[in-house]
């Protein structure tokens, strides 16, 4: 455990109740020095109530006295036996309330355009659970008829670099398992910069395949026009009607 519980609230308390330097508080709370300065200016942690680290048995009062006398002194967090072996809890990332309604659309987009992604990867990208992913994948979600697939990067649920890394990891796993990828799947593995730099490849329908080299230039058109004489259109074969009139 390298920083106290409720680090930002602890920084607020230390700023308000001690004369420790911003660097000392930042090092103890695991924050940036400018962030602590923002706390002191009232720009950061507005409305956060201070949390006393001494009363919570995380810091000795003697450490604060040493730090106030010597700006180079680093505060030492008290040893907490209950925190031994405790690791950061792993699970879906936190999604703000304003964006939680967009998660089904992002899940549907990932399932549709990146089927190689595992449910655990999708859960990590957009901060959801496996049952929700399974309901959308199986189209048993209660609102599946109204869900439209939307890119999670456009929704702000994850970064493009995170999505690219997850897709490449899934591709490596699929290749290790012996699965073959199609051309469309290979295109999806390109990074954003590479895909944007590529030129569009013209595609011809299969019904007119073989005509890609056919061309009709202006010279050919003019040559064909020269071959056609206007008299040839009006040079009709002579009829015998005139001779019959003369005989009569």
Short mmCIF file of C-alpha atoms in Angstrom, two decimals, residues 7 10 45 48 58 61 86 92 130 158 219:
data_model
loop_
_atom_site.label_atom_id
_atom_site.label_comp_id
_atom_site.label_asym_id
_atom_site.label_seq_id
_atom_site.Cartn_x
_atom_site.Cartn_y
_atom_site.Cartn_z
CA UNK A 7 -5.76 10.16 -0.97
CA UNK A 10 -6.19 13.32 2.85
CA UNK A 45 -11.32 18.63 -5.13
CA UNK A 48 -14.29 17.22 -0.89
CA UNK A 58 -2.27 6.18 8.71
CA UNK A 61 1.75 13.31 14.26
CA UNK A 86 -4.00 -6.63 -0.86
CA UNK A 92 -14.81 -3.46 -15.38
CA UNK A 130 -20.38 -10.66 -19.37
CA UNK A 158 -12.47 3.92 -24.58
CA UNK A 219 -9.31 9.85 -80.82
#
